[in-house]
Coordinates of C-alpha atoms and ligand atoms in Angstrom, one line a residue:
X178 CA 10.4 42.0 5.2
X179 CA 13.4 40.8 3.2
X180 CA 16.4 39.6 5.2
X181 CA 19.0 38.2 3.0
X182 CA 21.4 37.1 5.9
X183 CA 19.0 36.1 8.4
X184 CA 21.0 33.6 10.8
X185 CA 24.4 32.4 10.7
X186 CA 25.8 29.2 12.3
X187 CA 29.3 30.7 12.0
X188 CA 31.4 29.5 15.1
X189 CA 32.1 32.2 17.4
X190 CA 29.4 34.4 15.9
X191 CA 26.3 35.2 17.8
X192 CA 23.4 33.8 16.1
X193 CA 20.5 36.3 16.3
X194 CA 18.3 35.3 19.0
X195 CA 14.6 35.1 18.0
X196 CA 12.4 37.1 20.3
X197 CA 10.6 34.0 21.4
X198 CA 14.0 32.6 22.5
X199 CA 14.6 35.5 24.9
X200 CA 13.6 35.2 28.5
X201 CA 10.6 37.5 29.3
X202 CA 12.9 39.9 31.3
X203 CA 14.6 40.8 28.0
X204 CA 13.8 44.5 27.3
X205 CA 12.2 45.2 23.9
X206 CA 14.2 48.4 23.9
X207 CA 17.9 47.5 24.3
X208 CA 20.3 49.8 25.8
X209 CA 24.0 50.4 24.6
X210 CA 26.8 52.9 25.0
X211 CA 27.7 55.6 22.7
X212 CA 30.4 54.8 20.1
X213 CA 33.3 57.2 19.8
X214 CA 32.2 58.9 16.7
X215 CA 34.4 59.5 13.5
X216 CA 33.0 61.5 10.8
X217 CA 35.8 61.2 8.3
X218 CA 35.4 61.5 4.6
X219 CA 36.9 58.5 2.8
X220 CA 39.9 60.3 1.8
X221 CA 40.7 62.0 5.1
X222 CA 43.1 60.6 7.6
X223 CA 43.0 61.2 11.3
X224 CA 46.9 61.4 11.7
X225 CA 50.0 61.1 9.8
X226 CA 51.9 57.8 9.9
X227 CA 54.9 59.6 11.3
X228 CA 53.0 60.4 14.4
X229 CA 53.9 57.9 17.4
X230 CA 50.6 56.4 18.3
X231 CA 49.9 54.7 21.7
X232 CA 48.5 51.2 21.6
X233 CA 44.9 52.6 22.2
X234 CA 45.3 55.2 19.4
X235 CA 46.0 53.7 16.1
X236 CA 46.6 55.9 13.2
X237 CA 46.4 55.7 9.5
X238 CA 47.9 57.7 6.7
X239 CA 47.5 57.3 3.0
X240 CA 50.7 55.1 3.0
X241 CA 50.7 53.3 6.4
X242 CA 48.9 52.2 9.7
X243 CA 50.3 52.7 13.0
X244 CA 49.0 50.1 15.4
X245 CA 50.5 49.4 19.0
X246 CA 53.6 51.4 17.9
X247 CA 54.3 49.5 15.0
X248 CA 53.8 50.6 11.4
X249 CA 52.2 48.7 8.7
X250 CA 52.6 49.8 5.0
X251 CA 49.2 50.2 3.2
X252 CA 48.6 48.7 -0.1
X253 CA 45.8 47.8 -2.4
X254 CA 44.4 45.2 0.0
X255 CA 44.1 47.6 3.1
X256 CA 40.6 47.8 4.4
X257 CA 41.0 48.2 8.2
X258 CA 39.2 51.4 9.2
X259 CA 40.2 53.6 12.1
X260 CA 36.8 53.0 14.0
X261 CA 37.7 49.1 14.2
X262 CA 41.4 49.8 15.0
X263 CA 40.3 52.0 17.8
X264 CA 38.9 48.9 19.5
X265 CA 42.2 47.2 19.9
X266 CA 43.4 47.4 23.5
X267 CA 39.8 47.6 24.9
X268 CA 40.3 43.9 26.0
X269 CA 36.9 43.2 27.4
X270 CA 37.8 39.8 28.0
X271 CA 40.6 41.1 30.5
X272 CA 38.5 43.7 32.2
X273 CA 37.6 42.9 35.8
X274 CA 34.0 42.4 36.4
X275 CA 33.0 42.4 32.8
X276 CA 30.6 39.6 31.7
X277 CA 33.0 38.7 28.7
X278 CA 35.9 38.4 31.5
X279 CA 33.7 36.7 34.1
X280 CA 32.8 33.9 31.7
X281 CA 36.5 33.6 30.6
X282 CA 37.2 33.2 34.4
X283 CA 34.6 30.6 34.9
X284 CA 35.8 28.5 31.9
X285 CA 39.4 28.8 33.1
X286 CA 38.6 27.8 36.5
X287 CA 36.7 24.8 35.1
X288 CA 39.9 23.9 33.2
X289 CA 42.1 24.3 36.2
X290 CA 45.0 22.4 34.6
X291 CA 45.2 24.6 31.6
X292 CA 47.4 27.5 31.2
X293 CA 45.7 30.6 30.3
X294 CA 47.4 32.4 27.3
X295 CA 46.9 36.1 26.1
X296 CA 48.3 37.0 22.7
X297 CA 50.0 40.3 22.7
X298 CA 48.4 41.7 19.4
X299 CA 45.4 40.9 17.3
X300 CA 47.5 41.6 14.3
X301 CA 48.5 38.2 12.6
X302 CA 50.0 37.3 9.2
X303 CA 47.4 36.1 6.6
X304 CA 49.5 32.9 6.6
X305 CA 48.9 32.5 10.4
X306 CA 45.2 33.1 10.1
X307 CA 44.5 30.8 7.1
X308 CA 47.2 29.1 5.3
X309 CA 49.0 27.6 8.3
X310 CA 45.6 26.0 9.2
X311 CA 44.9 24.7 5.9
X312 CA 42.3 27.1 4.6
X313 CA 41.9 26.8 0.9
X314 CA 43.4 29.9 -1.2
X315 CA 39.8 30.7 -2.3
X316 CA 38.2 30.2 1.0
X317 CA 35.4 32.9 1.2
X318 CA 36.5 34.0 4.7
X319 CA 39.7 35.5 3.1
X320 CA 37.6 38.0 1.1
X321 CA 37.8 41.8 1.5
X322 CA 34.2 41.9 2.3
X323 CA 34.7 39.4 5.3
X324 CA 37.9 40.3 7.0
X325 CA 39.9 43.3 7.9
X326 CA 43.6 43.6 6.4
X327 CA 46.2 46.1 7.1
X328 CA 47.9 45.1 3.9
X329 CA 48.3 41.9 2.0
X330 CA 50.5 40.2 4.7
X331 CA 48.8 41.3 7.7
X332 CA 45.3 41.3 9.0
X333 CA 43.1 41.4 12.1
X334 CA 42.8 37.8 13.4
X335 CA 39.2 36.4 12.4
X336 CA 39.5 33.6 15.0
X337 CA 41.7 32.5 18.0
X338 CA 42.7 29.3 16.0
X339 CA 45.3 31.7 14.5
X340 CA 47.5 31.3 17.3
X341 CA 47.2 27.4 17.4
X342 CA 50.6 26.7 16.0
X343 CA 52.7 29.4 17.8
X344 CA 51.1 28.3 21.2
X345 CA 51.8 24.6 20.6
X346 CA 55.3 25.5 19.5
X347 CA 55.8 27.1 22.8
X348 CA 55.7 23.8 24.4
X349 CA 52.3 24.0 26.2
X350 CA 50.1 20.9 26.2
X351 CA 46.9 22.2 27.8
X352 CA 45.9 25.8 27.2
X353 CA 43.0 28.2 27.0
X354 CA 43.7 31.4 24.8
X355 CA 41.2 34.1 24.9
X356 CA 41.3 37.2 22.5
X357 CA 39.3 39.7 20.6
X358 CA 38.6 38.7 17.0
X359 CA 37.5 40.8 14.0
X360 CA 35.0 40.2 11.1
X361 CA 33.2 42.4 8.8
X362 CA 29.6 42.0 9.1
X363 CA 26.0 43.1 9.0
X364 CA 24.5 45.3 11.8
X365 CA 22.1 43.9 14.3
X366 CA 21.6 43.1 18.0
X367 CA 23.8 40.0 17.9
X368 CA 26.5 41.0 15.3
X369 CA 29.4 43.3 16.1
X370 CA 32.6 43.5 13.9
X371 CA 34.8 42.8 17.2
X372 CA 34.0 39.9 19.4
X373 CA 35.8 37.5 21.5
X374 CA 36.7 33.9 21.3
X375 CA 38.5 31.3 23.5
X376 CA 40.4 28.5 22.0
X377 CA 41.1 25.6 24.1
X378 CA 43.2 22.6 23.5
X379 CA 44.9 19.5 25.1
X380 CA 47.6 17.5 23.6
X381 CA 49.6 14.4 24.9
X382 CA 52.9 12.8 23.8
X383 CA 51.8 9.8 21.7
X384 CA 53.7 7.6 24.2
X385 CA 51.2 8.4 26.9
X386 CA 47.9 8.2 25.0
X387 CA 47.2 4.8 26.4
X388 CA 46.7 6.5 29.9
X389 CA 43.6 8.3 28.3
X390 CA 41.3 5.1 28.6
X391 CA 41.5 5.3 32.3
X392 CA 40.9 9.0 32.4
X393 CA 38.0 8.7 30.1
X394 CA 36.4 6.1 32.4
X395 CA 36.6 8.6 35.5
X396 CA 35.2 11.4 33.4
X397 CA 32.3 9.3 32.1
X398 CA 31.5 8.3 35.7
X399 CA 31.4 11.9 36.7
X400 CA 29.2 12.9 34.0
X401 CA 26.9 10.1 34.5
X402 CA 26.1 11.7 38.0
X403 CA 25.0 14.9 36.2
X404 CA 21.4 15.5 35.0
X405 CA 22.7 15.7 31.4
X406 CA 21.2 14.2 28.2
X407 CA 23.8 13.9 25.5
X408 CA 22.4 13.5 22.1
X409 CA 25.4 12.1 19.8
X410 CA 24.5 10.4 16.7
X411 CA 27.9 11.3 15.2
X412 CA 30.0 8.4 13.6
X413 CA 33.5 8.3 12.2
X414 CA 33.1 8.0 8.4
X415 CA 34.7 8.9 5.2
X416 CA 33.2 12.4 5.6
X417 CA 34.5 12.7 9.2
X418 CA 37.4 10.4 9.4
X419 CA 40.1 9.7 11.9
X420 CA 43.4 10.9 10.5
X421 CA 45.5 8.4 8.3
X422 CA 48.6 8.8 10.6
X423 CA 46.6 8.2 13.8
X424 CA 46.3 5.0 15.5
X425 CA 42.5 4.5 15.5
X426 CA 42.5 3.4 19.0
X427 CA 44.3 6.6 20.1
X428 CA 42.2 8.8 17.9
X429 CA 39.0 7.3 19.5
X430 CA 40.4 7.8 23.3
X431 CA 41.3 11.6 22.1
X432 CA 37.8 12.2 20.7
X433 CA 36.2 10.6 23.8
X434 CA 38.2 12.8 26.0
X435 CA 37.2 15.8 23.9
X436 CA 33.5 14.9 24.4
X437 CA 33.6 14.2 27.9
X438 CA 35.7 17.5 28.6
X439 CA 33.3 19.6 26.5
X440 CA 30.1 18.0 27.9
X441 CA 31.5 18.8 31.4
X442 CA 32.1 22.3 30.7
X443 CA 28.7 22.8 29.1
X444 CA 27.1 21.3 32.2
X445 CA 29.1 23.7 34.2
X446 CA 27.9 26.6 32.4
X447 CA 24.3 25.8 31.6
X448 CA 23.5 23.1 34.3
X449 CA 21.9 25.8 36.4
X450 CA 19.6 27.1 33.8
X451 CA 17.3 24.1 33.5
X452 CA 14.0 24.1 35.6
X453 CA 11.9 21.6 37.3
X454 CA 14.5 19.0 37.4
X455 CA 14.6 18.9 33.6
X456 CA 18.1 17.5 32.5
X457 CA 20.3 19.7 30.4
X458 CA 20.3 18.6 26.8
X459 CA 23.4 18.8 24.6
X460 CA 23.7 17.8 21.0
X461 CA 26.8 16.8 19.0
X462 CA 26.8 17.4 15.2
X463 CA 29.5 16.3 12.7
X464 CA 31.3 19.4 11.1
X465 CA 34.2 20.2 8.9
X466 CA 37.2 22.6 9.9
X467 CA 40.4 22.5 7.7
X468 CA 42.5 22.1 10.9
X469 CA 40.6 19.2 12.8
X470 CA 39.3 15.8 11.8
X471 CA 37.2 14.5 13.2
X472 CA 35.3 17.6 13.8
X473 CA 32.1 18.6 15.6
X474 CA 29.8 21.5 16.5
X475 CA 28.0 21.2 19.9
X476 CA 24.7 22.7 20.6
X477 CA 22.7 23.2 23.9
X478 CA 19.1 23.1 24.2
X479 CA 18.2 26.5 25.6
X480 CA 14.7 28.2 25.8
X481 CA 13.2 26.1 23.4
X482 CA 15.8 25.8 20.6
X483 CA 19.3 24.6 20.0
X484 CA 22.0 27.1 20.6
X485 CA 25.2 26.5 18.7
X486 CA 28.0 26.9 21.2
X487 CA 31.5 25.9 19.8
X488 CA 33.4 24.0 17.1
X489 CA 36.0 21.4 18.0
X490 CA 37.8 18.3 16.9
X491 CA 41.0 16.3 16.9
X492 CA 43.8 18.4 15.9
X493 CA 45.2 17.9 12.4
X494 CA 48.7 16.4 12.7
X495 CA 50.0 18.9 10.1
X496 CA 49.2 21.7 12.7
X497 CA 51.4 20.1 15.4
X498 CA 54.1 19.0 12.9
X499 CA 54.3 22.7 11.9
X500 CA 54.7 23.6 15.6
X501 CA 57.6 21.1 15.9
X502 CA 55.7 18.8 18.1
X503 CA 54.9 16.1 15.7
X504 CA 55.2 13.5 18.7
X505 CA 51.9 14.8 20.2
X506 CA 48.3 14.5 19.4
X507 CA 45.2 16.0 20.9
X508 CA 42.0 18.0 20.7
X509 CA 41.0 21.6 20.2
X510 CA 37.8 23.7 20.6
X511 CA 36.9 27.2 19.7
X512 CA 34.0 29.1 21.2
X513 CA 32.3 32.6 21.0
X514 CA 32.2 34.2 24.3
X515 CA 29.7 36.8 23.5
X516 CA 27.2 34.3 22.3
X517 CA 27.4 32.4 25.5
X518 CA 27.6 35.5 27.8
X519 CA 24.4 37.1 26.1
X520 CA 22.5 33.9 27.0
X521 CA 24.0 33.4 30.5
X522 CA 23.7 36.9 31.6
X523 CA 20.6 37.7 29.7
X524 CA 22.3 40.5 27.6
X525 CA 20.0 41.5 24.8
X526 CA 22.2 43.6 22.6
X527 CA 25.8 42.8 21.8
X528 CA 26.8 46.4 21.9
X529 CA 26.2 46.4 25.6
X530 CA 29.5 44.7 26.1
X531 CA 31.2 47.7 25.0
X532 CA 29.3 50.1 27.4
X533 CA 31.4 52.1 29.6
X534 CA 28.4 53.1 31.7
X535 CA 28.6 52.1 35.3
X536 CA 25.0 51.2 35.3
X537 CA 26.2 48.4 33.0
X538 CA 29.5 47.4 34.5
X539 CA 28.5 47.7 38.2
X540 CA 26.1 44.9 37.7
X541 CA 28.5 42.1 37.4
X542 CA 31.0 40.4 39.8
X543 CA 33.9 38.2 39.1
X544 CA 32.9 34.4 39.2
X545 CA 29.2 34.9 39.2
X546 CA 26.5 34.6 36.6
X547 CA 23.8 37.0 37.1
X548 CA 20.8 38.4 35.1
X549 CA 21.6 41.8 33.5
X550 CA 18.9 44.2 34.7
X551 CA 17.9 47.0 32.0
X552 CA 18.4 50.3 33.4
X553 CA 17.2 52.6 30.6
X554 CA 14.9 52.6 27.7
X555 CA 15.1 55.1 24.9
X556 CA 13.1 55.0 21.9
X557 CA 14.4 53.9 18.6
X558 CA 14.2 56.1 15.5
X559 CA 14.3 54.5 12.1
X560 CA 15.0 56.0 8.8
X561 CA 14.7 54.3 5.3
X562 CA 17.0 54.7 2.5
X563 CA 16.1 53.7 -1.0
X564 CA 18.5 53.8 -3.7
X565 CA 19.8 52.7 -7.1
X566 CA 23.0 50.6 -6.9
X567 CA 25.7 52.4 -8.9
X568 CA 25.6 51.3 -12.6
X569 CA 29.4 50.5 -12.2
X570 CA 28.7 48.3 -9.1
X571 CA 26.0 46.5 -11.0
X572 CA 28.2 45.9 -13.7
X573 CA 30.7 44.4 -11.5
X574 CA 28.1 42.0 -10.2
X575 CA 26.9 41.0 -13.7
X576 CA 30.5 40.5 -14.8
X577 CA 30.9 38.1 -12.0
X578 CA 27.8 36.3 -13.0
X579 CA 26.3 36.6 -9.5
X580 CA 23.1 38.5 -8.7
X581 CA 21.7 38.8 -5.2
X582 CA 23.7 35.6 -4.1
X583 CA 26.6 38.1 -3.7
X584 CA 24.8 39.8 -0.9
X585 CA 25.0 36.5 1.1
X586 CA 26.7 36.7 4.5
X587 CA 30.4 35.6 4.9
X588 CA 29.0 33.1 7.5
X589 CA 26.9 31.3 5.1
X590 CA 29.9 31.0 2.8
X591 CA 32.0 29.8 5.7
X592 CA 29.4 27.4 6.5
X593 CA 29.3 26.0 3.0
X594 CA 33.1 25.4 3.3
X595 CA 32.5 23.6 6.4
X596 CA 30.1 21.3 4.7
X597 CA 26.9 22.8 6.2
X598 CA 25.4 23.7 3.0
X599 CA 23.7 20.5 2.1
X600 CA 25.8 20.3 -1.2
X601 CA 25.1 23.9 -2.6
X602 CA 27.8 25.5 -4.7
X603 CA 30.5 27.5 -3.1
X604 CA 29.8 31.2 -3.7
X605 CA 32.1 33.9 -5.1
X606 CA 33.4 36.5 -2.8
X607 CA 32.6 40.0 -3.6
X608 CA 36.1 41.0 -3.2
X609 CA 36.8 38.6 -6.2
X610 CA 38.4 35.9 -4.2
X611 CA 41.9 37.0 -3.7
X612 CA 42.3 39.9 -6.0
X613 CA 41.2 43.2 -5.0
X614 CA 39.7 45.6 -7.5
X615 CA 42.6 47.8 -9.0
X616 CA 40.6 50.9 -8.3
X617 CA 40.3 50.3 -4.4
X618 CA 43.9 51.6 -3.4
X619 CA 43.0 55.3 -3.5
X620 CA 40.6 55.9 -0.6
X621 CA 41.0 55.4 3.2
X622 CA 38.5 52.6 3.1
X623 CA 38.9 50.8 -0.3
X624 CA 36.1 48.3 0.4
X625 CA 32.8 49.5 -1.0
X626 CA 34.4 51.3 -3.8
X627 CA 32.2 52.5 -6.7
X628 CA 33.4 50.0 -9.2
X629 CA 33.1 46.9 -7.0
X630 CA 30.1 44.8 -6.6
X631 CA 27.5 46.0 -4.0
X632 CA 27.8 44.1 -0.7
X633 CA 25.9 44.5 2.4
X634 CA 29.0 44.2 4.7
X635 CA 30.5 47.4 2.8
X636 CA 27.1 49.3 3.1
X637 CA 27.0 48.4 6.9
X638 CA 30.6 49.4 7.6
X639 CA 30.1 52.9 6.1
X640 CA 27.1 53.2 8.2
X641 CA 28.8 52.1 11.3
X642 CA 31.8 54.5 10.5
X643 CA 29.4 57.6 10.5
X644 CA 26.8 56.6 13.2
X645 CA 29.0 54.4 15.5
X646 CA 26.9 52.4 18.1
X647 CA 24.1 54.8 17.6
X648 CA 23.2 52.4 14.8
X649 CA 21.2 49.5 16.1
X650 CA 20.2 47.5 13.0
X651 CA 20.5 47.8 9.4
X652 CA 18.0 45.7 7.5
X653 CA 17.3 45.2 4.0
X654 CA 13.5 46.0 3.6
X655 CA 13.1 45.8 -0.2
X656 CA 15.0 45.2 -3.6
X657 CA 13.9 45.0 -7.0
X658 CA 15.1 45.3 -10.6
X659 CA 13.6 48.0 -12.9
X660 CA 11.8 46.1 -15.6
X661 CA 12.8 48.6 -18.3
X662 CA 16.1 50.0 -17.3
X663 CA 17.3 46.9 -15.7
X664 CA 18.6 49.1 -12.8
X665 CA 18.7 47.4 -9.4
X666 CA 17.0 49.4 -6.4
X667 CA 17.5 48.5 -2.8
X668 CA 15.9 49.9 0.5
X669 CA 17.5 49.7 3.8
X670 CA 15.9 50.5 7.1
X671 CA 18.4 51.9 9.5
X672 CA 17.4 51.9 13.2
X673 CA 19.0 54.4 15.3
X674 CA 19.0 54.5 19.2
X675 CA 21.2 55.7 22.2
X676 CA 21.4 54.0 25.5
X677 CA 21.7 57.2 27.7
X678 CA 19.5 59.7 26.0
X679 CA 16.5 60.2 23.7
X680 CA 17.6 61.2 20.1
X681 CA 15.8 63.8 18.6
X682 CA 14.3 63.6 15.3
X683 CA 16.5 66.4 14.0
X684 CA 19.5 64.8 15.4
X685 CA 18.7 61.7 13.6
X686 CA 17.9 63.3 10.5
X687 CA 21.4 65.0 10.4
X688 CA 23.0 61.7 11.4
X689 CA 21.2 60.0 8.6
X690 CA 22.0 62.6 6.0
X691 CA 25.7 62.3 6.8
X692 CA 25.3 58.4 6.6
X693 CA 23.5 59.0 3.2
X694 CA 26.4 61.4 1.8
X695 CA 29.1 59.1 2.8
X696 CA 27.3 56.2 1.1
X697 CA 26.9 58.2 -2.2
X698 CA 30.4 59.3 -2.2
X699 CA 31.9 55.9 -1.4
X700 CA 29.5 53.4 -2.9
X701 CA 28.2 55.6 -5.9
X702 CA 24.5 54.7 -4.7
X703 CA 21.9 57.1 -6.2
X704 CA 19.3 58.1 -3.5
X705 CA 15.8 57.6 -5.0
Ligands
DAH49 N1 38.2 28.7 14.6 C1 36.9 28.3 14.3 C2 35.9 29.5 14.1 O1 36.1 30.5 14.4 C3 36.3 27.6 15.6 C4 37.0 26.3 15.9 C5 36.6 25.1 15.3 C6 38.2 26.2 16.7 C7 37.2 23.8 15.5 C8 38.7 25.0 17.0 C9 38.3 23.8 16.4 O2 39.8 24.9 17.7 O3 38.8 22.7 16.5 O4 34.8 29.2 13.3

């Protein structure tokens, strides 16, 4: 079975957990809640822009979006669909007794001196999300296939780091900011276009950095008492340097404090999961982020494999300068709450977090990490879809000079950017880097237009718009190019499953037909 985007190390995203990595009690048939379904055609609009929308009912028209009572004009860059905007305000990270909120609370109580911060809206400027943090103008994460835009100036944040500058500007020195983040993606048990991250940071006035040495010695002593093995082969080098403007002694103390703090947090979260007196194993890896140096990723040895938990580093002085606090220095980290919660609570499918079923929600209690007990198993029903890619889409690929490489995931592209690619060349984003196709402005969801190169994320998004959370996985099972005509064929297997009832074959057939019709209409595919 072909899988072009099998796993991603993207920070904050959940790496697909291999079956072997799941504890035995993981059900083979995951359960999940029904998604509010919207069966819109690409040109229809749910309500007019003049309607007053509540924060939980965003609206779109051909000319504007209304989200949280604010109107955003639409332009040729708009690609945020209503089904995604409808998630704004769910705030799983603030929902009492919800695993995401429980995990947030545990981390907050671990960092007791940090202030908890909750941004009021997930809508940020493109500048905040990318430019202010030093992301290159052609960074793949900016592409229309990877991120959700309201227009050329505003987008749904793709990471909590988008709030770093404004939070430093507020004068806080130690804070934890949790929020929902949005990224266009494929569909499987560990990827969902909305998920939650926590950004944590601590900065000090340069004049007090000399105090860190003593604090670090205390933290090192506390950690030495924990059954914890820390693998840390990282060094400071030209590829992961201290900042030129930093006193190397200060930078070393900040880095040390970062490492001690995060090792302590990881022990707090995972320390109880080791068995037979085995110490917990944590591994530090050198990384690259545009807004930190030195930078690291941290992994924990869990159920026989390394699980990537977070990214972190010493905050770029430029970021603090922009926030008007040039006299401070410190560290920051960003972690994905779903990825950690899935492991700690043994939650097998990321869609479960969105369940409103009391059989899910009633299982969890504030402050406690407990094992999820599956409450229902309904059979999956899969349907295959074989099609020819539209000639125009194929021409768009050919014109860009990239074939199947364009189907690669955003994650791998982001990883490349962060130096994880072993020196491979940077890919071209399907949306054509910063420029959208001129033809994309006319439909509700411009992405996946008939004249643009085929992208799996566009395909998945249309499937999700029609089938909602009834779709469990979308997997590429075959692809080939016809030897004579040169036409490209693809076959996807769409797996449908409901958490609270058995889906009849007729019902799935009808749903699949709707999905197919939308894909034909929006992407110009030709069913084979
Ligand atoms: N924002 C990064 C991401 O989503 C994660 C991250 C990395 C946050 C390093 C940080 C950091 O604060 O220092 O991939």
